[in-house]
N, CA, C and O atoms as a CHARMM CRD file, in Angstrom:
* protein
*
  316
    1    1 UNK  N     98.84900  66.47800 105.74400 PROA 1      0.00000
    2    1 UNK  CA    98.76700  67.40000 106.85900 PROA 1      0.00000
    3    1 UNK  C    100.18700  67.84000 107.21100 PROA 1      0.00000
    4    1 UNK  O    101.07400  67.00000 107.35600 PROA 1      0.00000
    5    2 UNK  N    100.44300  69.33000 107.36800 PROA 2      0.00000
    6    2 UNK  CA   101.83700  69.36700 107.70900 PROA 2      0.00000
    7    2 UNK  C    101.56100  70.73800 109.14300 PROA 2      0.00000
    8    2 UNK  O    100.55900  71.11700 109.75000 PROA 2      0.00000
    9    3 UNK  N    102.81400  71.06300 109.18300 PROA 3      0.00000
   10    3 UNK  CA   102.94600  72.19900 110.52100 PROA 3      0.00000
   11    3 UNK  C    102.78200  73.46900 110.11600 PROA 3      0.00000
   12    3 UNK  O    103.69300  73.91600 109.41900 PROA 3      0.00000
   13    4 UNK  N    101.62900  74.36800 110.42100 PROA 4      0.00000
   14    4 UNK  CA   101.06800  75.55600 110.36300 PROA 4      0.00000
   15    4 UNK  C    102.12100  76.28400 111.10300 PROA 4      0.00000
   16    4 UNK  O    103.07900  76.79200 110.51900 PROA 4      0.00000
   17    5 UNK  N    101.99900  76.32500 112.03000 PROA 5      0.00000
   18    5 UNK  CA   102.64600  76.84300 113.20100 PROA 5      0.00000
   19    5 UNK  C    103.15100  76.34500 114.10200 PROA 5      0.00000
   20    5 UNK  O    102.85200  75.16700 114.29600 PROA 5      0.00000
   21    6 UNK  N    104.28600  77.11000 115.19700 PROA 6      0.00000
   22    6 UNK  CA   105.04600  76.62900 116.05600 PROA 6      0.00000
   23    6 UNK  C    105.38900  77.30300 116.94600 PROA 6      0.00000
   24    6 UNK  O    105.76500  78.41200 116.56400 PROA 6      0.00000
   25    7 UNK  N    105.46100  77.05900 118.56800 PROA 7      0.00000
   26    7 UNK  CA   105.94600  77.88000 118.98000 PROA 7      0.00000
   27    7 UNK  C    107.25400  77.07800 120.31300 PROA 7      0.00000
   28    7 UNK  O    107.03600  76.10600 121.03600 PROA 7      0.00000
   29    8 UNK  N    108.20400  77.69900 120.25500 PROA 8      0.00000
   30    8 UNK  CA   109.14400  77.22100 121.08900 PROA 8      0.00000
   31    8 UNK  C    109.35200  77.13000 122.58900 PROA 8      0.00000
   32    8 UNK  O    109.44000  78.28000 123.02100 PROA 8      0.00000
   33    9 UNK  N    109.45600  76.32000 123.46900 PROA 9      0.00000
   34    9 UNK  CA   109.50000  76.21900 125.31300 PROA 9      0.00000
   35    9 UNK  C    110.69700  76.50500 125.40100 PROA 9      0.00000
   36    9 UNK  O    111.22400  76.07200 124.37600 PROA 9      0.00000
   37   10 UNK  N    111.56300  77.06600 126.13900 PROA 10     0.00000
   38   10 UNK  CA   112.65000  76.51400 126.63300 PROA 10     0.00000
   39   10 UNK  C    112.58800  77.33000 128.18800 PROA 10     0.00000
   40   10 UNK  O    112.48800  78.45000 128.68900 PROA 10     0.00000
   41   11 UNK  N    112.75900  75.56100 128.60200 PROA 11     0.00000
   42   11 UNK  CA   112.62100  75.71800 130.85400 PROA 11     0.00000
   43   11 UNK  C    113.67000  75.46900 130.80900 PROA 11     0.00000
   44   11 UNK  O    114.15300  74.72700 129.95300 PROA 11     0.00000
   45   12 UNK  N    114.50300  76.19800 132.01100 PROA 12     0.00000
   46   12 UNK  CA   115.42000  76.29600 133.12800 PROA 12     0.00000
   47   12 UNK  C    115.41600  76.50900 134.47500 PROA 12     0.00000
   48   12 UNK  O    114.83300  77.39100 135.10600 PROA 12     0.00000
   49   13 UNK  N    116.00600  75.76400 134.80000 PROA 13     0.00000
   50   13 UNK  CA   115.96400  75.60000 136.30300 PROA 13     0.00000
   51   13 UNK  C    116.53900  76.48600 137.27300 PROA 13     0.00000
   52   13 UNK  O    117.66600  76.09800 137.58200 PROA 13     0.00000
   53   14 UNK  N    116.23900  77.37900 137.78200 PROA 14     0.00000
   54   14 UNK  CA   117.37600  78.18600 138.50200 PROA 14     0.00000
   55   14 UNK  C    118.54400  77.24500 139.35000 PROA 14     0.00000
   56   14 UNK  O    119.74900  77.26400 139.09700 PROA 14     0.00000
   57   15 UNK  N    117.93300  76.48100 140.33900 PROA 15     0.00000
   58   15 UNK  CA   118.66400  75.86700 141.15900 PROA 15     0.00000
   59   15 UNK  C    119.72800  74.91600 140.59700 PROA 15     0.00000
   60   15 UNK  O    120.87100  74.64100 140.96300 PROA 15     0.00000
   61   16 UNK  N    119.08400  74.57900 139.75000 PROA 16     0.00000
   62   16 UNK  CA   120.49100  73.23500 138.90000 PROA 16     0.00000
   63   16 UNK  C    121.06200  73.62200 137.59500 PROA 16     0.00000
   64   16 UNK  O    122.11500  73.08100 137.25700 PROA 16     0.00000
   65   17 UNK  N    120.40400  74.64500 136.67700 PROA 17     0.00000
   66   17 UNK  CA   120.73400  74.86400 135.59200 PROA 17     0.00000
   67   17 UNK  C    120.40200  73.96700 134.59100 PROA 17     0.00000
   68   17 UNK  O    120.54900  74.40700 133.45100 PROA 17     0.00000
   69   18 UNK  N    119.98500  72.80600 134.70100 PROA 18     0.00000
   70   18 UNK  CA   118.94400  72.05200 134.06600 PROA 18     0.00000
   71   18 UNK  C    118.25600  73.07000 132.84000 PROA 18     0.00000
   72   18 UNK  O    117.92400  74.22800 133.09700 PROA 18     0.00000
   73   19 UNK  N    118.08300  72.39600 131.34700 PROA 19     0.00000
   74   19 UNK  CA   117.88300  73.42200 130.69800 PROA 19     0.00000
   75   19 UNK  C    117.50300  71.86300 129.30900 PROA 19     0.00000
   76   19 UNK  O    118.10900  70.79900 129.18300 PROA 19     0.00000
   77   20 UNK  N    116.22500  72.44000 128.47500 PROA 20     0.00000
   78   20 UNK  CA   115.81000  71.59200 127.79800 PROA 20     0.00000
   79   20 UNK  C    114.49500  72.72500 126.84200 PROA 20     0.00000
   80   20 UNK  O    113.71800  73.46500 127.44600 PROA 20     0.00000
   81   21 UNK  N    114.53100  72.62100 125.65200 PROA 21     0.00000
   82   21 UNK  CA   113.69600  73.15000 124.40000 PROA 21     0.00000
   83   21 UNK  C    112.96000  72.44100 123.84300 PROA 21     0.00000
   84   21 UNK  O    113.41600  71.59000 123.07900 PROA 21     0.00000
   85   22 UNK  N    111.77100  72.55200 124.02400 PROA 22     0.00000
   86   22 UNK  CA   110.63100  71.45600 122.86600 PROA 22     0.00000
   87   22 UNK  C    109.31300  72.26900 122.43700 PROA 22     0.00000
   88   22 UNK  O    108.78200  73.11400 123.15700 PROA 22     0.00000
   89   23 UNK  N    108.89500  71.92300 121.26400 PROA 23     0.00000
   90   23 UNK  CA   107.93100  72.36800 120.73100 PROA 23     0.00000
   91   23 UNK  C    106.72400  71.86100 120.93400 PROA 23     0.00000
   92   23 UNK  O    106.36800  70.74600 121.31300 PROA 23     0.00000
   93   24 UNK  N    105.88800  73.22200 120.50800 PROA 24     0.00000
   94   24 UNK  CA   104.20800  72.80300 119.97700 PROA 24     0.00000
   95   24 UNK  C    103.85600  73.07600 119.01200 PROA 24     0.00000
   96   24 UNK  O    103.73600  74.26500 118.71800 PROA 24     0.00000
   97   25 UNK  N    103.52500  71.98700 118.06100 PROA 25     0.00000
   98   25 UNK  CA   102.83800  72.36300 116.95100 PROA 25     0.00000
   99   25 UNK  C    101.14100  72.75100 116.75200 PROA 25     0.00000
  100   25 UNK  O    100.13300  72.45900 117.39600 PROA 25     0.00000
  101   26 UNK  N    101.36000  73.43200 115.71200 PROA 26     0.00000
  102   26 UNK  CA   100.39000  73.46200 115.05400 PROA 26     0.00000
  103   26 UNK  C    100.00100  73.04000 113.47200 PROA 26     0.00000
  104   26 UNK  O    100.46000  73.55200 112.45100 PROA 26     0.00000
  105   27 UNK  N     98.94600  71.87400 113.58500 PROA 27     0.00000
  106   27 UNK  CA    99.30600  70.89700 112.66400 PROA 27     0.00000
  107   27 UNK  C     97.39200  71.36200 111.59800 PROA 27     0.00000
  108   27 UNK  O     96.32100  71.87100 111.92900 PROA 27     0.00000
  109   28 UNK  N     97.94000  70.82600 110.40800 PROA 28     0.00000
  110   28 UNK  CA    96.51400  71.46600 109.20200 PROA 28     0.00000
  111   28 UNK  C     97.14100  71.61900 108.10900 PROA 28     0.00000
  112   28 UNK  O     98.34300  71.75900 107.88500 PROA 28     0.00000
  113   29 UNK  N     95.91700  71.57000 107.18600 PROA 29     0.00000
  114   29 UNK  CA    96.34200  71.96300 105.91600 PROA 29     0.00000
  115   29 UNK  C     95.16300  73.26600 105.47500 PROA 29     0.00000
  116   29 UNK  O     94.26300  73.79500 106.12800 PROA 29     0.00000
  117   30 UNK  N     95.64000  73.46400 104.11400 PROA 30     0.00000
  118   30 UNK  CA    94.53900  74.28200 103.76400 PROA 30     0.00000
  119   30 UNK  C     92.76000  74.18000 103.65400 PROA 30     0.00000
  120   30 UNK  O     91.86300  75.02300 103.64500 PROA 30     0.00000
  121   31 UNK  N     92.83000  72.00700 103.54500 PROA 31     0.00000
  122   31 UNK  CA    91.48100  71.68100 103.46200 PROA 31     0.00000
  123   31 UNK  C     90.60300  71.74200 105.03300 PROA 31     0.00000
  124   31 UNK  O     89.44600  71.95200 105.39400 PROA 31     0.00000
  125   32 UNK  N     91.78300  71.45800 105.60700 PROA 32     0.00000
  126   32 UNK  CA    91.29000  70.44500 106.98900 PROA 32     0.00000
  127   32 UNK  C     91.44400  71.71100 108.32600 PROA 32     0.00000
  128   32 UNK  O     91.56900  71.28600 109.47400 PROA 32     0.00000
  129   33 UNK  N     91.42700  72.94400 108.12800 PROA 33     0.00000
  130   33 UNK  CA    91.95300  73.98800 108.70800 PROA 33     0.00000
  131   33 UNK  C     93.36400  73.60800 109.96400 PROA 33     0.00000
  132   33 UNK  O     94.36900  72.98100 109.62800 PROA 33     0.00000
  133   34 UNK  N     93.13000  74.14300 111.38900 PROA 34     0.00000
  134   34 UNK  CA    94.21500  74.22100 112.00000 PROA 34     0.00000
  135   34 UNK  C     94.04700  73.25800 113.12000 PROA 34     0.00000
  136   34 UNK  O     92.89100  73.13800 113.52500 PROA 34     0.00000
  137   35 UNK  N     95.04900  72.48400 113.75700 PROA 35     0.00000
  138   35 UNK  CA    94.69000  72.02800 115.33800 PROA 35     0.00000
  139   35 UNK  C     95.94400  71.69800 116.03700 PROA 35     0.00000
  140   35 UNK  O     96.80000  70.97400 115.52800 PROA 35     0.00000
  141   36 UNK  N     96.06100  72.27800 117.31300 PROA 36     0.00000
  142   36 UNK  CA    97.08700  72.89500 118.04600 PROA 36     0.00000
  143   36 UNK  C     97.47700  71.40700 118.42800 PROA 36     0.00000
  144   36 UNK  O     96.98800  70.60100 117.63600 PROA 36     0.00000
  145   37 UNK  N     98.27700  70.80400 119.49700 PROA 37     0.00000
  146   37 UNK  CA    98.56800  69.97500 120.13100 PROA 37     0.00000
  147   37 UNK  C     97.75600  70.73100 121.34300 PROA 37     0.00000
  148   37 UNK  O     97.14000  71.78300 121.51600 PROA 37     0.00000
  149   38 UNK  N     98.23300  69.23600 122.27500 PROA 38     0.00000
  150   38 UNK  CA    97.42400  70.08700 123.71300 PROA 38     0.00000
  151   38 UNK  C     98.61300  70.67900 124.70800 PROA 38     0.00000
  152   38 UNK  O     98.47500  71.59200 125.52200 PROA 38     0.00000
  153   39 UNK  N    100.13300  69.72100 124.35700 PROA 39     0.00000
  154   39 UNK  CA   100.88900  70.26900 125.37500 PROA 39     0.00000
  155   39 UNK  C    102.52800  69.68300 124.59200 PROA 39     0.00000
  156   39 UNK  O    102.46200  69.97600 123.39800 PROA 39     0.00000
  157   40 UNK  N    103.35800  69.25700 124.78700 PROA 40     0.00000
  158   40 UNK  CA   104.36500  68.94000 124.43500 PROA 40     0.00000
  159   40 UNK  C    105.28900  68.04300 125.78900 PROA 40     0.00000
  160   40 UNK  O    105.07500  68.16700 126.99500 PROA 40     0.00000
  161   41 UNK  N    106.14100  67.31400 125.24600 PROA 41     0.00000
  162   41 UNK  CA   106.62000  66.10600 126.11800 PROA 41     0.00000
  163   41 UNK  C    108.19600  66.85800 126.67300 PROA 41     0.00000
  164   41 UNK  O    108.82200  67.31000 125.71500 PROA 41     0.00000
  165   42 UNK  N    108.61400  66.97200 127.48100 PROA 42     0.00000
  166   42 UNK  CA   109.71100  67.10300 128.57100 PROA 42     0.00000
  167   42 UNK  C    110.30000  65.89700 129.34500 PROA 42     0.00000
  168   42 UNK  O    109.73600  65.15300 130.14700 PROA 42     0.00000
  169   43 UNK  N    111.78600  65.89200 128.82800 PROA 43     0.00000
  170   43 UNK  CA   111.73100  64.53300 129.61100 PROA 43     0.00000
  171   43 UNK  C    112.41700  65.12100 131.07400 PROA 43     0.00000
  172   43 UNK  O    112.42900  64.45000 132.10500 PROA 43     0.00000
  173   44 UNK  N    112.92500  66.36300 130.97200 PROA 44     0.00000
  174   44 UNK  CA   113.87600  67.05000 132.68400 PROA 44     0.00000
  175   44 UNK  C    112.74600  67.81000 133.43700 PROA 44     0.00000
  176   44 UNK  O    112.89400  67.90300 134.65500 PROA 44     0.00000
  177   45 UNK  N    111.74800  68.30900 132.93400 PROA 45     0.00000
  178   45 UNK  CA   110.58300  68.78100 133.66200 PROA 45     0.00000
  179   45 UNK  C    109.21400  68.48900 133.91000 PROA 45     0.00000
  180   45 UNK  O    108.65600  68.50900 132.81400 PROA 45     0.00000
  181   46 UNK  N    108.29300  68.19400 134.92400 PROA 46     0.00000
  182   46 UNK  CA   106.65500  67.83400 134.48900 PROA 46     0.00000
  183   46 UNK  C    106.26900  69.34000 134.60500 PROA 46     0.00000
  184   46 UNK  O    106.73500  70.15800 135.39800 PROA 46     0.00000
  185   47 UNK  N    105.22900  69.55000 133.55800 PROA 47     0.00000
  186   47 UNK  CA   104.38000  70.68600 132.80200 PROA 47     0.00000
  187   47 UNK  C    103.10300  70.37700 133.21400 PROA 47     0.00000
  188   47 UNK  O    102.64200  69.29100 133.56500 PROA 47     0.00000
  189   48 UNK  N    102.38300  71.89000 133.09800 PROA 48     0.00000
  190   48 UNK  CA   100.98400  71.63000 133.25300 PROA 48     0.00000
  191   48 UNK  C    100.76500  72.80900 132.21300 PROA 48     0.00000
  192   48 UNK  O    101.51000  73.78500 132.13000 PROA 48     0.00000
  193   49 UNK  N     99.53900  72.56300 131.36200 PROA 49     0.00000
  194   49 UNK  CA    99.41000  73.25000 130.21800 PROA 49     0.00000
  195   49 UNK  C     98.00800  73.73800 130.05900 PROA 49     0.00000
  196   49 UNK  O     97.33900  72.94800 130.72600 PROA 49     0.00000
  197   50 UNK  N     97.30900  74.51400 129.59400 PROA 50     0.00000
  198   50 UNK  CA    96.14200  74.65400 128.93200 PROA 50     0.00000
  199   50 UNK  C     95.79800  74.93600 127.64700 PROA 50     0.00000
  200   50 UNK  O     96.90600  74.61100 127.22200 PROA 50     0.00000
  201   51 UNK  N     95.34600  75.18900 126.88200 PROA 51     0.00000
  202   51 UNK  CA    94.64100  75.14400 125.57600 PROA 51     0.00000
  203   51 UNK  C     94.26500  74.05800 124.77000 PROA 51     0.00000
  204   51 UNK  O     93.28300  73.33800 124.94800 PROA 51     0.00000
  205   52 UNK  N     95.41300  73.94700 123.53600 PROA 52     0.00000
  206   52 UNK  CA    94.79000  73.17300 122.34800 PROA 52     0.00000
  207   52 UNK  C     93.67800  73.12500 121.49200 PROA 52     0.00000
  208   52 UNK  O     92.60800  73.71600 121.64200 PROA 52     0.00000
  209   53 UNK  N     94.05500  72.28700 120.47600 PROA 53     0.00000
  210   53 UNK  CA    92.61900  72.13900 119.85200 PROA 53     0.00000
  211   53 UNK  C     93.18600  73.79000 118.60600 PROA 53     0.00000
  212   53 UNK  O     94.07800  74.13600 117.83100 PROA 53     0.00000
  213   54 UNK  N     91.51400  74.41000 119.39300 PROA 54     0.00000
  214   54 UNK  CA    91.72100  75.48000 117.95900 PROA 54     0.00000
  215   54 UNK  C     92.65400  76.67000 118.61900 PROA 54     0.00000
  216   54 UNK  O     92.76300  77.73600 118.01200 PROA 54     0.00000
  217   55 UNK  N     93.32100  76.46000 119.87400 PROA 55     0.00000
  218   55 UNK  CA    93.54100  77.62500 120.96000 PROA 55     0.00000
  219   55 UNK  C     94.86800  76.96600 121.26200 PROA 55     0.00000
  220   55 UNK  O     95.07200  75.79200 121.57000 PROA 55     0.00000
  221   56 UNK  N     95.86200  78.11100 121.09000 PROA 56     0.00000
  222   56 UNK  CA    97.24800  78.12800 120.65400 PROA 56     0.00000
  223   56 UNK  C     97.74100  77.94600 122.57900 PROA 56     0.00000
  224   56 UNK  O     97.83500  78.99800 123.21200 PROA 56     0.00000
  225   57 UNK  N     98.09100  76.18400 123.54900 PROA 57     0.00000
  226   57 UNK  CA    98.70400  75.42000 124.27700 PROA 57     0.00000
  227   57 UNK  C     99.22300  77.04600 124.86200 PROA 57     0.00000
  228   57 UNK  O     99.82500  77.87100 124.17500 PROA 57     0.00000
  229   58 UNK  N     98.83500  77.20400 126.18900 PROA 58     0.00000
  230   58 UNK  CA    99.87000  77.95000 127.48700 PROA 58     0.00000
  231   58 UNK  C    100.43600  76.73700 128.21600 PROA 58     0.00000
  232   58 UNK  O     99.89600  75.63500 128.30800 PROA 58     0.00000
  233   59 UNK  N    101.80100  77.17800 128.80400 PROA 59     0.00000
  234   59 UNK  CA   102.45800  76.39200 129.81100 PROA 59     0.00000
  235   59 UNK  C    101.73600  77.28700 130.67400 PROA 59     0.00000
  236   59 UNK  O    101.42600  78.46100 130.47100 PROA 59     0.00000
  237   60 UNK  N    101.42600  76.25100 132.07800 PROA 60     0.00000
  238   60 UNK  CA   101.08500  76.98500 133.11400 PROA 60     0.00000
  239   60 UNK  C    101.76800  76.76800 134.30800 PROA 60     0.00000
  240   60 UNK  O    101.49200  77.36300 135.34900 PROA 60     0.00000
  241   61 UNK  N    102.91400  75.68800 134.15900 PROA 61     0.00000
  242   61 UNK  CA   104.08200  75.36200 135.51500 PROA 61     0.00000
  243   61 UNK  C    104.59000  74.51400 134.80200 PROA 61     0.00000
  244   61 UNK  O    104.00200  73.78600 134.00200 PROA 61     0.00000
  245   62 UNK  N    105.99500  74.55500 135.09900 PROA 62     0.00000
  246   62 UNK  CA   106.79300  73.72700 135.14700 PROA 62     0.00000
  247   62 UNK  C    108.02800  73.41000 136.24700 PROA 62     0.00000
  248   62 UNK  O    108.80800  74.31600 136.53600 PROA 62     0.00000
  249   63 UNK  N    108.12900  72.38400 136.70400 PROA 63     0.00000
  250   63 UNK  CA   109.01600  71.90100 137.71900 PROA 63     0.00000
  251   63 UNK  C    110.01700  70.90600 137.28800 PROA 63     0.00000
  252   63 UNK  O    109.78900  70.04000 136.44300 PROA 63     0.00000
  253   64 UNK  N    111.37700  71.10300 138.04100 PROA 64     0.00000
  254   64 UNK  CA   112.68400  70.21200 137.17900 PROA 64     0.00000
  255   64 UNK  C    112.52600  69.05100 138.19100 PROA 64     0.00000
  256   64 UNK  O    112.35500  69.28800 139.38700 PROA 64     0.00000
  257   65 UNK  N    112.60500  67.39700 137.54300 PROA 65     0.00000
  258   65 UNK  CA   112.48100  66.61700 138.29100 PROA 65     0.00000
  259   65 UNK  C    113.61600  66.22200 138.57700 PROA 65     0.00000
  260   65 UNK  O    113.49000  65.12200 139.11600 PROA 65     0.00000
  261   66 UNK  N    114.89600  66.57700 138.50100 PROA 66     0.00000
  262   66 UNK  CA   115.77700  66.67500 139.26100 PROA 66     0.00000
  263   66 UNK  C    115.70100  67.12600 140.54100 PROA 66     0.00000
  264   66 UNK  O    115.68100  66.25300 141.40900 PROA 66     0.00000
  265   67 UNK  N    115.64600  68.41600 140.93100 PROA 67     0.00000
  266   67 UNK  CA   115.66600  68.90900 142.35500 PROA 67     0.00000
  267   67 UNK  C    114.01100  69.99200 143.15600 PROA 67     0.00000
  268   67 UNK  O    113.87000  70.75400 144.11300 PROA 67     0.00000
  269   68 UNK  N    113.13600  69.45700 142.10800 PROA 68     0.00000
  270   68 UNK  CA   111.24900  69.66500 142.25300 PROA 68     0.00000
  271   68 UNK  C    111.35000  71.71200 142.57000 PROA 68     0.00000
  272   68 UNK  O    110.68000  72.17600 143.49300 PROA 68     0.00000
  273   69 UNK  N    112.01600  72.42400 141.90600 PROA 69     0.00000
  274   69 UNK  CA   112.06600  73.74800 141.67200 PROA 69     0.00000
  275   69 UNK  C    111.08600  74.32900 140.45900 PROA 69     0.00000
  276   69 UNK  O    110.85200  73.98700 139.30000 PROA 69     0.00000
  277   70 UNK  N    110.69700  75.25200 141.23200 PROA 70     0.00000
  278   70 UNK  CA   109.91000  75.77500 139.54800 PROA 70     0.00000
  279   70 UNK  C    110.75100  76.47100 138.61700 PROA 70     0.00000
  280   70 UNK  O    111.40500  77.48000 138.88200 PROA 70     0.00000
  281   71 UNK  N    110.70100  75.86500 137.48300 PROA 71     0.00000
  282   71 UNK  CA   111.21200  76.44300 136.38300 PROA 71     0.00000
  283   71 UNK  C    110.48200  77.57600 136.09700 PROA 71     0.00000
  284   71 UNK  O    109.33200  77.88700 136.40800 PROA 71     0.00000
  285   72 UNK  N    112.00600  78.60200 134.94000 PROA 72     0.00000
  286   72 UNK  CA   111.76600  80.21200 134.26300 PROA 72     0.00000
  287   72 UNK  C    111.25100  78.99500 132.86800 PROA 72     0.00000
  288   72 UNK  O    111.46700  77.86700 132.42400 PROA 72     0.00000
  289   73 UNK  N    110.64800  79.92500 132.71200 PROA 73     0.00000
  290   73 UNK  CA   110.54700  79.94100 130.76500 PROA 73     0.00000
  291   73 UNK  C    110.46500  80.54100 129.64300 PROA 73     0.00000
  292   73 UNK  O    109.47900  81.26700 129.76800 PROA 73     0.00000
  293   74 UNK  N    110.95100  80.70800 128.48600 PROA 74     0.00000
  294   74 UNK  CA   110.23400  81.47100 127.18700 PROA 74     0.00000
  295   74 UNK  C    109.76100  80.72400 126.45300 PROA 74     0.00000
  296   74 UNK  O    110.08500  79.54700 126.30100 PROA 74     0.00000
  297   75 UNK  N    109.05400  81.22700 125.98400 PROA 75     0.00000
  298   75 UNK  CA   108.54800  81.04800 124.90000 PROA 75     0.00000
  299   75 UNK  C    108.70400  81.86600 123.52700 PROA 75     0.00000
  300   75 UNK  O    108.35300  83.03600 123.36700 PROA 75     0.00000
  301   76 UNK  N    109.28200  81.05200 122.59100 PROA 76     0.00000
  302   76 UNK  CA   109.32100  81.57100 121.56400 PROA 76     0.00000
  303   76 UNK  C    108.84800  81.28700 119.83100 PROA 76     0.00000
  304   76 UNK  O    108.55700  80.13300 119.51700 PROA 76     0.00000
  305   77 UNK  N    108.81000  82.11200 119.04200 PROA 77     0.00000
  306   77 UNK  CA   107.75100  82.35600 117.95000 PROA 77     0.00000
  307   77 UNK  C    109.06900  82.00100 116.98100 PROA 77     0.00000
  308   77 UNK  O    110.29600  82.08700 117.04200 PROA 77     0.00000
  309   78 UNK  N    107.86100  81.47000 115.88600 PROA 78     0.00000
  310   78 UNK  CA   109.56200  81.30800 114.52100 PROA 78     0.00000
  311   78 UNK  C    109.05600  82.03200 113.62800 PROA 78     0.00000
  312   78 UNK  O    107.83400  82.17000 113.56900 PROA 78     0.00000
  313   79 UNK  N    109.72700  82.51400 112.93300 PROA 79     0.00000
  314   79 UNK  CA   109.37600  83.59900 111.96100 PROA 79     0.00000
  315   79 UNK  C    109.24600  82.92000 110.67600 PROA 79     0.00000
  316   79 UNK  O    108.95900  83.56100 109.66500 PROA 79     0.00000
């Protein structure tokens, strides 16, 4: 089984500048088709997420547990 797909987080904090990048995979092979993760681990922010499975993980908040601000985010695609 290896990584289909991926897509990149990176949260920042306005207030502290706090700043941290982690992924979600998407894990399958050609036999076994595709399956998303459900969310990805942060150790400077708690996340709340939806999807997984066959449905490609949204962040839906994130807050810096440094100073409890809501984090900006992108998200980004790898080519």
């Amino acid at each position: 089984m290896g990584i289909i797909d991926q897509t990149t987080y990176q949260l920042t904090c306005p207030q502290c500048s706090t700043e941290e990048k982690a992924k979600v995979l998407d894990k399958g092979s050609g036999w076994s088709g595709s399956h998303w993760q459900n969310s990805t681990n942060f150790k400077r922010f708690d996340t709340s997420w939806s999807g997984g499975g066959n449905v490609e993980p949204s962040l839906i908040s994130a807050t810096c547990k440094n100073c409890s601000v809501s984090a900006k985010w992108v998200r980004m695609y790898s080519v």
